mmCIF file of C-alpha atoms and ligand atoms in Angstrom:
data_model
loop_
_atom_site.group_PDB
_atom_site.id
_atom_site.type_symbol
_atom_site.label_atom_id
_atom_site.label_comp_id
_atom_site.label_asym_id
_atom_site.label_seq_id
_atom_site.Cartn_x
_atom_site.Cartn_y
_atom_site.Cartn_z
ATOM 1 C CA MET A 894 -28.262 13.475 -48.002
ATOM 2 C CA PHE A 895 -27.019 15.528 -45.159
ATOM 3 C CA LEU A 896 -24.643 18.525 -44.709
ATOM 4 C CA ARG A 897 -21.326 16.607 -43.106
ATOM 5 C CA ASN A 898 -18.847 19.649 -42.436
ATOM 6 C CA CYS A 899 -20.501 21.607 -39.235
ATOM 7 C CA TRP A 900 -21.042 20.755 -35.908
ATOM 8 C CA TYR A 901 -24.200 19.253 -34.995
ATOM 9 C CA ILE A 902 -25.281 18.043 -31.379
ATOM 10 C CA ALA A 903 -24.663 14.493 -30.346
ATOM 11 C CA ALA A 904 -26.113 14.613 -27.082
ATOM 12 C CA GLU A 905 -26.995 16.871 -23.961
ATOM 13 C CA SER A 906 -23.603 16.660 -21.514
ATOM 14 C CA ARG A 907 -26.001 15.391 -18.990
ATOM 15 C CA GLU A 908 -26.990 12.107 -21.073
ATOM 16 C CA VAL A 909 -23.090 10.872 -21.348
ATOM 17 C CA GLY A 910 -21.536 9.028 -18.550
ATOM 18 C CA ARG A 911 -19.797 5.631 -18.101
ATOM 19 C CA GLU A 912 -22.202 3.766 -19.669
ATOM 20 C CA PRO A 913 -22.303 3.765 -23.465
ATOM 21 C CA MET A 914 -24.885 5.477 -25.039
ATOM 22 C CA GLY A 915 -25.747 4.635 -28.978
ATOM 23 C CA ARG A 916 -27.370 7.204 -30.870
ATOM 24 C CA ILE A 917 -28.121 7.395 -35.028
ATOM 25 C CA LEU A 918 -26.614 10.541 -36.610
ATOM 26 C CA LEU A 919 -27.175 11.286 -39.812
ATOM 27 C CA ASN A 920 -27.828 8.058 -40.801
ATOM 28 C CA GLU A 921 -24.771 6.331 -39.072
ATOM 29 C CA PRO A 922 -24.639 4.382 -35.827
ATOM 30 C CA VAL A 923 -22.631 6.659 -33.065
ATOM 31 C CA VAL A 924 -21.726 5.476 -29.567
ATOM 32 C CA VAL A 925 -20.662 8.005 -27.259
ATOM 33 C CA TYR A 926 -19.270 7.684 -23.898
ATOM 34 C CA ARG A 927 -16.790 9.312 -21.570
ATOM 35 C CA LYS A 928 -13.388 8.284 -20.481
ATOM 36 C CA GLU A 929 -12.184 7.773 -16.814
ATOM 37 C CA ASP A 930 -11.328 11.429 -16.452
ATOM 38 C CA GLY A 931 -14.561 12.478 -18.014
ATOM 39 C CA THR A 932 -13.552 13.454 -22.060
ATOM 40 C CA PRO A 933 -16.426 12.545 -24.147
ATOM 41 C CA VAL A 934 -15.449 9.832 -27.099
ATOM 42 C CA ALA A 935 -17.447 9.253 -30.218
ATOM 43 C CA LEU A 936 -16.844 6.010 -32.207
ATOM 44 C CA GLU A 937 -18.957 4.401 -34.922
ATOM 45 C CA ASP A 938 -21.462 2.354 -33.298
ATOM 46 C CA ARG A 939 -20.716 -0.738 -35.570
ATOM 47 C CA CYS A 940 -18.210 -3.379 -34.505
ATOM 48 C CA CYS A 941 -16.112 -4.074 -37.783
ATOM 49 C CA HIS A 942 -16.053 -7.650 -37.070
ATOM 50 C CA ARG A 943 -20.187 -8.265 -37.440
ATOM 51 C CA ARG A 944 -21.389 -5.192 -37.175
ATOM 52 C CA ALA A 945 -22.922 -5.588 -33.403
ATOM 53 C CA PRO A 946 -23.500 -2.339 -31.790
ATOM 54 C CA LEU A 947 -20.692 -1.130 -29.795
ATOM 55 C CA HIS A 948 -23.399 0.322 -26.853
ATOM 56 C CA LYS A 949 -24.433 -2.958 -26.313
ATOM 57 C CA GLY A 950 -21.082 -3.907 -25.116
ATOM 58 C CA LYS A 951 -19.134 -2.501 -21.761
ATOM 59 C CA LEU A 952 -16.383 0.095 -21.049
ATOM 60 C CA VAL A 953 -13.255 -1.539 -19.859
ATOM 61 C CA GLY A 954 -10.929 1.674 -18.713
ATOM 62 C CA ASP A 955 -11.071 4.128 -21.434
ATOM 63 C CA LYS A 956 -12.011 1.105 -24.183
ATOM 64 C CA ILE A 957 -15.015 -0.629 -25.264
ATOM 65 C CA GLN A 958 -15.585 -3.784 -25.374
ATOM 66 C CA CYS A 959 -18.016 -5.210 -28.084
ATOM 67 C CA GLY A 960 -20.616 -7.358 -26.154
ATOM 68 C CA TYR A 961 -20.593 -9.990 -29.039
ATOM 69 C CA HIS A 962 -17.398 -11.652 -29.183
ATOM 70 C CA GLY A 963 -15.299 -9.299 -27.331
ATOM 71 C CA PHE A 964 -12.988 -7.159 -29.754
ATOM 72 C CA THR A 965 -11.846 -3.967 -27.775
ATOM 73 C CA PHE A 966 -11.368 -0.632 -29.207
ATOM 74 C CA ASP A 967 -9.814 2.113 -27.603
ATOM 75 C CA ALA A 968 -10.738 5.857 -28.225
ATOM 76 C CA THR A 969 -9.223 6.622 -31.437
ATOM 77 C CA GLY A 970 -11.238 3.323 -33.038
ATOM 78 C CA ALA A 971 -8.439 1.062 -33.253
ATOM 79 C CA CYS A 972 -8.827 -2.280 -32.417
ATOM 80 C CA THR A 973 -6.490 -3.021 -29.313
ATOM 81 C CA TYR A 974 -7.383 -6.881 -28.106
ATOM 82 C CA ILE A 975 -8.980 -10.042 -30.184
ATOM 83 C CA PRO A 976 -10.015 -12.566 -27.967
ATOM 84 C CA GLY A 977 -7.638 -15.693 -28.949
ATOM 85 C CA GLN A 978 -5.268 -14.523 -31.188
ATOM 86 C CA GLU A 979 -1.897 -12.209 -30.245
ATOM 87 C CA ARG A 980 -1.757 -10.352 -33.442
ATOM 88 C CA VAL A 981 -4.375 -7.187 -34.008
ATOM 89 C CA SER A 982 -4.019 -5.541 -37.547
ATOM 90 C CA ALA A 983 -4.333 -1.842 -37.839
ATOM 91 C CA SER A 984 -7.214 -2.211 -40.459
ATOM 92 C CA VAL A 985 -9.164 -3.391 -37.653
ATOM 93 C CA CYS A 986 -11.012 -0.487 -36.160
ATOM 94 C CA VAL A 987 -13.950 1.654 -36.460
ATOM 95 C CA ARG A 988 -14.235 5.080 -37.346
ATOM 96 C CA SER A 989 -13.682 7.958 -34.542
ATOM 97 C CA TYR A 990 -15.089 11.883 -34.823
ATOM 98 C CA PRO A 991 -13.981 14.784 -33.422
ATOM 99 C CA VAL A 992 -16.549 15.487 -30.131
ATOM 100 C CA VAL A 993 -16.140 18.719 -28.383
ATOM 101 C CA GLU A 994 -17.972 19.456 -24.713
ATOM 102 C CA ARG A 995 -19.566 23.199 -25.089
ATOM 103 C CA HIS A 996 -22.227 24.875 -23.704
ATOM 104 C CA ARG A 997 -23.681 21.734 -21.953
ATOM 105 C CA TYR A 998 -23.620 19.683 -25.344
ATOM 106 C CA LEU A 999 -21.418 17.283 -26.950
ATOM 107 C CA TRP A 1000 -20.862 18.522 -30.653
ATOM 108 C CA ILE A 1001 -19.706 16.077 -33.145
ATOM 109 C CA TRP A 1002 -18.336 16.578 -36.286
ATOM 110 C CA MET A 1003 -19.086 14.021 -38.764
ATOM 111 C CA GLY A 1004 -17.478 15.582 -41.794
ATOM 112 C CA GLU A 1005 -13.488 15.487 -43.305
ATOM 113 C CA LYS A 1006 -11.562 15.185 -39.671
ATOM 114 C CA GLU A 1007 -9.242 17.992 -40.626
ATOM 115 C CA LYS A 1008 -11.710 20.446 -41.323
ATOM 116 C CA ALA A 1009 -13.269 20.298 -37.920
ATOM 117 C CA ASP A 1010 -12.440 23.563 -35.820
ATOM 118 C CA PRO A 1011 -14.045 24.010 -32.750
ATOM 119 C CA SER A 1012 -14.102 27.857 -33.114
ATOM 120 C CA HIS A 1013 -17.276 27.220 -35.313
ATOM 121 C CA ILE A 1014 -19.303 25.464 -32.651
ATOM 122 C CA PRO A 1015 -22.700 27.623 -32.629
ATOM 123 C CA ASP A 1016 -22.616 29.986 -29.859
ATOM 124 C CA PHE A 1017 -25.330 28.435 -27.305
ATOM 125 C CA HIS A 1018 -23.628 30.511 -24.582
ATOM 126 C CA TYR A 1019 -26.751 31.185 -22.932
ATOM 127 C CA ASN A 1020 -27.137 28.013 -21.740
ATOM 128 C CA ASP A 1021 -24.525 28.157 -19.428
ATOM 129 C CA ASP A 1022 -23.541 31.661 -19.039
ATOM 130 C CA PRO A 1023 -24.475 32.983 -15.151
ATOM 131 C CA GLU A 1024 -26.749 35.996 -16.518
ATOM 132 C CA TRP A 1025 -29.095 33.623 -17.688
ATOM 133 C CA ALA A 1026 -31.004 30.864 -16.410
ATOM 134 C CA ALA A 1027 -31.774 27.597 -19.039
ATOM 135 C CA VAL A 1028 -33.655 24.817 -19.306
ATOM 136 C CA GLY A 1029 -34.049 21.958 -22.177
ATOM 137 C CA ALA A 1030 -34.016 18.734 -23.442
ATOM 138 C CA CYS A 1031 -34.052 16.537 -26.743
ATOM 139 C CA LEU A 1032 -37.450 15.700 -28.569
ATOM 140 C CA HIS A 1033 -37.202 12.769 -30.744
ATOM 141 C CA VAL A 1034 -39.364 13.891 -34.196
ATOM 142 C CA ASP A 1035 -40.759 11.322 -36.687
ATOM 143 C CA ALA A 1036 -40.183 14.103 -39.456
ATOM 144 C CA ASN A 1037 -37.294 15.402 -41.776
ATOM 145 C CA TYR A 1038 -35.312 17.767 -39.965
ATOM 146 C CA LEU A 1039 -36.136 20.750 -42.629
ATOM 147 C CA LEU A 1040 -39.823 20.778 -41.643
ATOM 148 C CA LEU A 1041 -38.401 21.499 -38.226
ATOM 149 C CA VAL A 1042 -36.281 24.358 -39.599
ATOM 150 C CA GLU A 1043 -39.256 26.042 -41.107
ATOM 151 C CA ASN A 1044 -41.333 25.436 -38.436
ATOM 152 C CA LEU A 1045 -38.641 27.716 -36.441
ATOM 153 C CA ILE A 1046 -37.777 29.943 -38.708
ATOM 154 C CA ASP A 1047 -41.682 30.976 -39.962
ATOM 155 C CA LEU A 1048 -43.208 31.438 -36.418
ATOM 156 C CA SER A 1049 -46.560 32.326 -38.142
ATOM 157 C CA HIS A 1050 -47.524 28.895 -36.853
ATOM 158 C CA VAL A 1051 -46.965 29.971 -32.873
ATOM 159 C CA ALA A 1052 -50.677 31.699 -33.166
ATOM 160 C CA PHE A 1053 -52.289 28.712 -34.474
ATOM 161 C CA VAL A 1054 -50.360 25.620 -32.696
ATOM 162 C CA HIS A 1055 -49.662 27.209 -29.132
ATOM 163 C CA ALA A 1056 -52.315 29.900 -28.657
ATOM 164 C CA SER A 1057 -52.970 27.827 -25.562
ATOM 165 C CA THR A 1058 -49.276 27.872 -24.421
ATOM 166 C CA ILE A 1059 -46.351 30.231 -25.555
ATOM 167 C CA GLY A 1060 -48.235 32.086 -28.434
ATOM 168 C CA SER A 1061 -51.232 34.666 -28.849
ATOM 169 C CA ALA A 1062 -53.851 33.846 -31.380
ATOM 170 C CA ASP A 1063 -53.502 37.821 -31.807
ATOM 171 C CA ASP A 1064 -50.006 37.601 -33.121
ATOM 172 C CA THR A 1065 -51.126 37.215 -36.744
ATOM 173 C CA ASN A 1066 -49.999 40.785 -38.644
ATOM 174 C CA PRO A 1067 -46.576 41.316 -37.438
ATOM 175 C CA ILE A 1068 -44.397 43.580 -38.983
ATOM 176 C CA ILE A 1069 -41.663 41.783 -40.999
ATOM 177 C CA LYS A 1070 -38.037 42.399 -41.685
ATOM 178 C CA ASN A 1071 -35.982 39.936 -43.396
ATOM 179 C CA GLU A 1072 -32.012 39.636 -43.966
ATOM 180 C CA ARG A 1073 -29.830 36.940 -45.336
ATOM 181 C CA SER A 1074 -26.139 36.517 -46.359
ATOM 182 C CA ASP A 1075 -23.853 33.525 -47.098
ATOM 183 C CA ASP A 1076 -24.334 31.812 -43.771
ATOM 184 C CA PHE A 1077 -27.234 33.125 -42.203
ATOM 185 C CA VAL A 1078 -30.881 33.784 -42.699
ATOM 186 C CA ARG A 1079 -32.611 35.956 -40.348
ATOM 187 C CA VAL A 1080 -36.439 36.964 -39.751
ATOM 188 C CA ILE A 1081 -37.318 39.740 -37.226
ATOM 189 C CA ARG A 1082 -40.882 39.805 -36.592
ATOM 190 C CA GLU A 1083 -42.054 42.696 -34.538
ATOM 191 C CA ALA A 1084 -45.861 42.291 -32.927
ATOM 192 C CA PRO A 1085 -46.520 45.655 -31.192
ATOM 193 C CA GLY A 1086 -49.998 45.493 -28.956
ATOM 194 C CA ILE A 1087 -50.977 41.618 -28.854
ATOM 195 C CA ALA A 1088 -52.886 40.263 -26.456
ATOM 196 C CA CYS A 1089 -50.278 38.475 -23.671
ATOM 197 C CA THR A 1090 -49.506 35.055 -24.226
ATOM 198 C CA PRO A 1091 -50.214 32.470 -21.291
ATOM 199 C CA SER A 1092 -46.738 31.562 -20.807
ATOM 200 C CA MET A 1093 -45.952 35.351 -20.718
ATOM 201 C CA ALA A 1094 -48.896 36.259 -18.532
ATOM 202 C CA ALA A 1095 -47.749 33.658 -15.831
ATOM 203 C CA VAL A 1096 -44.372 35.718 -15.590
ATOM 204 C CA GLY A 1097 -46.390 38.758 -14.784
ATOM 205 C CA PHE A 1098 -46.713 40.513 -17.762
ATOM 206 C CA ALA A 1099 -49.438 43.057 -18.703
ATOM 207 C CA PRO A 1100 -52.610 41.804 -20.385
ATOM 208 C CA VAL A 1101 -51.185 43.822 -23.742
ATOM 209 C CA ILE A 1102 -47.524 43.531 -25.015
ATOM 210 C CA ASP A 1103 -45.152 44.440 -27.161
ATOM 211 C CA GLN A 1104 -43.333 41.345 -28.623
ATOM 212 C CA LYS A 1105 -40.165 40.839 -30.774
ATOM 213 C CA LYS A 1106 -38.759 37.912 -32.244
ATOM 214 C CA ILE A 1107 -35.642 37.943 -34.078
ATOM 215 C CA ILE A 1108 -35.108 34.476 -35.589
ATOM 216 C CA THR A 1109 -31.339 33.767 -36.947
ATOM 217 C CA PHE A 1110 -30.504 30.233 -38.821
ATOM 218 C CA THR A 1111 -27.418 28.994 -39.371
ATOM 219 C CA PRO A 1112 -26.232 25.455 -41.110
ATOM 220 C CA GLY A 1113 -26.309 22.666 -40.219
ATOM 221 C CA SER A 1114 -29.555 23.463 -38.158
ATOM 222 C CA ASN A 1115 -29.036 25.946 -35.689
ATOM 223 C CA ILE A 1116 -31.780 28.507 -34.915
ATOM 224 C CA TRP A 1117 -31.627 31.100 -32.231
ATOM 225 C CA ILE A 1118 -35.227 32.790 -31.227
ATOM 226 C CA ASP A 1119 -34.306 36.083 -29.409
ATOM 227 C CA ILE A 1120 -37.497 37.197 -27.887
ATOM 228 C CA PRO A 1121 -37.903 40.715 -26.101
ATOM 229 C CA THR A 1122 -40.861 41.273 -24.319
ATOM 230 C CA ARG A 1123 -42.413 44.589 -22.926
ATOM 231 C CA ASP A 1124 -45.773 45.472 -21.360
ATOM 232 C CA ALA A 1125 -47.847 47.641 -23.421
ATOM 233 C CA VAL A 1126 -50.204 49.477 -20.860
ATOM 234 C CA PRO A 1127 -49.752 50.122 -17.681
ATOM 235 C CA VAL A 1128 -50.077 47.964 -14.550
ATOM 236 C CA GLU A 1129 -51.083 49.147 -11.186
ATOM 237 C CA GLY A 1130 -48.260 49.452 -8.823
ATOM 238 C CA ARG A 1131 -45.626 49.345 -11.706
ATOM 239 C CA ASN A 1132 -43.359 52.651 -12.659
ATOM 240 C CA GLN A 1133 -41.729 51.180 -15.327
ATOM 241 C CA PRO A 1134 -43.036 48.881 -17.892
ATOM 242 C CA MET A 1135 -41.880 45.258 -17.547
ATOM 243 C CA GLU A 1136 -39.315 44.157 -19.867
ATOM 244 C CA ARG A 1137 -37.728 40.901 -19.990
ATOM 245 C CA ARG A 1138 -35.745 38.214 -22.521
ATOM 246 C CA VAL A 1139 -36.292 34.940 -23.851
ATOM 247 C CA MET A 1140 -33.849 33.071 -25.756
ATOM 248 C CA ILE A 1141 -34.783 29.653 -27.406
ATOM 249 C CA LEU A 1142 -31.688 28.092 -28.448
ATOM 250 C CA ASN A 1143 -32.253 25.028 -31.293
ATOM 251 C CA ALA A 1144 -30.189 22.791 -32.591
ATOM 252 C CA ILE A 1145 -31.386 19.938 -35.185
ATOM 253 C CA THR A 1146 -29.594 16.925 -36.037
ATOM 254 C CA PRO A 1147 -30.712 14.651 -38.632
ATOM 255 C CA GLU A 1148 -31.304 10.736 -37.495
ATOM 256 C CA THR A 1149 -32.569 9.289 -41.063
ATOM 257 C CA GLU A 1150 -33.791 10.998 -43.915
ATOM 258 C CA ARG A 1151 -37.351 11.102 -42.307
ATOM 259 C CA THR A 1152 -36.702 11.487 -38.351
ATOM 260 C CA CYS A 1153 -34.311 13.603 -36.200
ATOM 261 C CA HIS A 1154 -33.042 14.429 -32.813
ATOM 262 C CA TYR A 1155 -34.403 18.265 -31.628
ATOM 263 C CA PHE A 1156 -32.673 19.940 -29.019
ATOM 264 C CA TRP A 1157 -33.624 22.849 -27.119
ATOM 265 C CA ALA A 1158 -33.298 25.155 -24.346
ATOM 266 C CA ASN A 1159 -35.167 28.449 -23.337
ATOM 267 C CA ALA A 1160 -32.829 30.532 -21.657
ATOM 268 C CA ARG A 1161 -34.144 33.675 -19.794
ATOM 269 C CA ASP A 1162 -32.784 36.958 -18.519
ATOM 270 C CA PHE A 1163 -34.849 36.916 -15.161
ATOM 271 C CA ASP A 1164 -35.591 35.159 -12.234
ATOM 272 C CA LEU A 1165 -32.503 33.531 -12.643
ATOM 273 C CA GLU A 1166 -32.247 31.614 -8.844
ATOM 274 C CA SER A 1167 -35.854 30.838 -9.571
ATOM 275 C CA GLN A 1168 -36.633 26.653 -9.243
ATOM 276 C CA GLU A 1169 -40.352 27.864 -9.792
ATOM 277 C CA ARG A 1170 -39.647 29.793 -12.892
ATOM 278 C CA SER A 1171 -37.219 26.840 -14.245
ATOM 279 C CA ASP A 1172 -39.842 24.052 -13.573
ATOM 280 C CA PHE A 1173 -42.533 26.324 -15.229
ATOM 281 C CA PHE A 1174 -40.718 26.827 -18.556
ATOM 282 C CA LEU A 1175 -39.811 23.256 -18.871
ATOM 283 C CA LYS A 1176 -43.356 21.975 -18.337
ATOM 284 C CA THR A 1177 -44.581 24.583 -20.739
ATOM 285 C CA VAL A 1178 -41.887 24.729 -23.508
ATOM 286 C CA THR A 1179 -41.990 20.858 -23.372
ATOM 287 C CA PHE A 1180 -45.857 20.697 -23.691
ATOM 288 C CA ALA A 1181 -45.536 23.530 -26.713
ATOM 289 C CA PHE A 1182 -42.881 22.067 -28.692
ATOM 290 C CA ASN A 1183 -44.871 18.382 -28.298
ATOM 291 C CA GLU A 1184 -47.538 20.332 -30.197
ATOM 292 C CA ASP A 1185 -44.777 20.900 -33.245
ATOM 293 C CA LYS A 1186 -44.186 17.789 -32.958
ATOM 294 C CA ASP A 1187 -47.395 16.556 -33.469
ATOM 295 C CA ILE A 1188 -48.083 18.541 -36.645
ATOM 296 C CA LEU A 1189 -44.482 17.974 -38.003
ATOM 297 C CA GLU A 1190 -44.878 14.174 -37.470
ATOM 298 C CA ALA A 1191 -48.637 14.275 -39.541
ATOM 299 C CA GLN A 1192 -47.093 16.730 -42.219
ATOM 300 C CA GLN A 1193 -44.066 13.847 -42.716
ATOM 301 C CA ARG A 1194 -46.822 11.008 -43.046
ATOM 302 C CA ASN A 1195 -48.887 13.330 -45.643
ATOM 303 C CA ILE A 1196 -45.272 13.754 -47.412
ATOM 304 C CA GLU A 1197 -44.689 10.281 -47.683
ATOM 305 C CA LEU A 1198 -48.235 9.544 -48.743
ATOM 306 C CA ASP A 1199 -47.671 11.679 -52.105
ATOM 307 C CA PRO A 1200 -43.810 13.545 -52.018
ATOM 308 C CA HIS A 1201 -45.222 15.247 -55.231
ATOM 309 C CA ALA A 1202 -48.182 17.079 -53.911
ATOM 310 C CA GLY A 1203 -47.616 20.527 -54.554
ATOM 311 C CA THR A 1204 -47.309 23.408 -51.903
ATOM 312 C CA VAL A 1205 -47.980 27.081 -51.866
ATOM 313 C CA ASN A 1206 -45.265 29.864 -50.750
ATOM 314 C CA VAL A 1207 -46.522 32.922 -49.136
ATOM 315 C CA ASN A 1208 -44.483 35.796 -47.729
ATOM 316 C CA ALA A 1209 -43.819 34.129 -44.232
ATOM 317 C CA ASP A 1210 -42.050 31.335 -45.944
ATOM 318 C CA TRP A 1211 -39.108 33.681 -46.816
ATOM 319 C CA GLY A 1212 -37.018 32.397 -44.015
ATOM 320 C CA GLY A 1213 -37.737 28.790 -44.560
ATOM 321 C CA VAL A 1214 -37.533 28.875 -48.204
ATOM 322 C CA GLN A 1215 -33.773 30.783 -47.813
ATOM 323 C CA ALA A 1216 -32.725 28.431 -45.071
ATOM 324 C CA VAL A 1217 -33.905 24.696 -47.120
ATOM 325 C CA ARG A 1218 -31.845 26.721 -50.072
ATOM 326 C CA MET A 1219 -28.761 27.235 -48.361
ATOM 327 C CA MET A 1220 -28.335 23.686 -46.878
ATOM 328 C CA GLU A 1221 -29.352 22.101 -50.562
ATOM 329 C CA ARG A 1222 -26.357 24.353 -51.992
ATOM 330 C CA LEU A 1223 -23.877 23.716 -49.392
ATOM 331 C CA ILE A 1224 -24.646 19.877 -49.537
ATOM 332 C CA GLY A 1225 -24.107 20.326 -53.357
ATOM 333 C CA ASP A 1226 -20.922 21.900 -52.666
ATOM 334 C CA GLU A 1227 -19.722 19.099 -50.363
ATOM 335 C CA GLN A 1228 -20.133 16.491 -52.941
ATOM 336 C CA PRO A 1229 -17.203 16.776 -55.575
ATOM 337 C CA ARG A 1230 -15.101 17.377 -52.626
ATOM 338 C CA ARG A 1231 -16.177 13.937 -51.031
ATOM 339 C CA ALA A 1232 -16.143 12.111 -54.258
ATOM 340 C CA ALA A 1233 -12.531 13.270 -54.894
ATOM 341 C CA ASN A 1234 -11.510 12.211 -51.314
ATOM 342 C CA VAL A 1235 -12.868 8.754 -52.152
ATOM 343 C CA ALA A 1236 -11.265 8.186 -55.098
HETATM 344 S S1 FES B 1467 -19.515 -8.586 -33.518
HETATM 345 FE FE1 FES B 1467 -18.063 -7.248 -32.541
HETATM 346 S S2 FES B 1467 -16.872 -8.824 -31.170
HETATM 347 FE FE2 FES B 1467 -18.022 -9.977 -32.891
HETATM 348 FE FE1 FE2 B 1468 -43.766 25.903 -32.920
#
């Protein structure tokens, strides 16, 4: 069961063009494409005739034609053409979804349409703000999306999973502050005087750094990780300690109960014009997030072997536990409304 009344990322903007693209989101098949003027469209990817995926068909102007028997649907999901018959009943249609393009993503609303308010789209402006330079990608992960939420909120794993990439094996005893309200969970990890991470060493930081990680979760599954880093020891020829900021944007869209689409971006406030720096972060973070994928998929397999095997919670789990509880509460709150709407 998923939270439906919220914005999820359906695709990166660059993935969607005049070729229909099919993707399963929240257990529903969705096809996305662009109209001739570039406006994005999101429709149920299941023809109402015999359930063929519409993305296997083709675009005819702004409409999509099923590749099986040629039923043709407009951007609202209404069927406008059935080969061999003149009359098309209004009941012949597929579902359409509100979709908004913002911050280099297509955001989709899969809940009650009248509640779709674009002002609630997560603030991922770092992805297209001229003060920042961002790289990113979409990673498919064979694990429940909440495992990834826990992973991103509890960064105690970084010293172990990512010691050779974006982590420092030294970062095991941070000062932690926790905050929460009804609609966010925040964990602040402060690690003064740790050995520099390999990725920050490549940027030119001193061998010892002060690094903070401000992790903010909001539902559905959006996580900002703000990482200010500073030299903690003098560097020859440098009058001022170097200070830089990296912002990692994460949005996870459930695919099924046991798989998800992980959209991430790594934005930085330095070397904005440097392609070399962009290439470096794309390569390093892709490698690091595949380290997460590896452990999450192994974790998912273990969970499926015995879903009732016990677990323990420790101090570092506070944020993940709060986020999962928040999601359970919000999903629970939606159930009576959805039942009432169906009735
Ligand atoms: S299944 Fe789409 S037209 Fe028949
Ligand atoms: Fe990680």
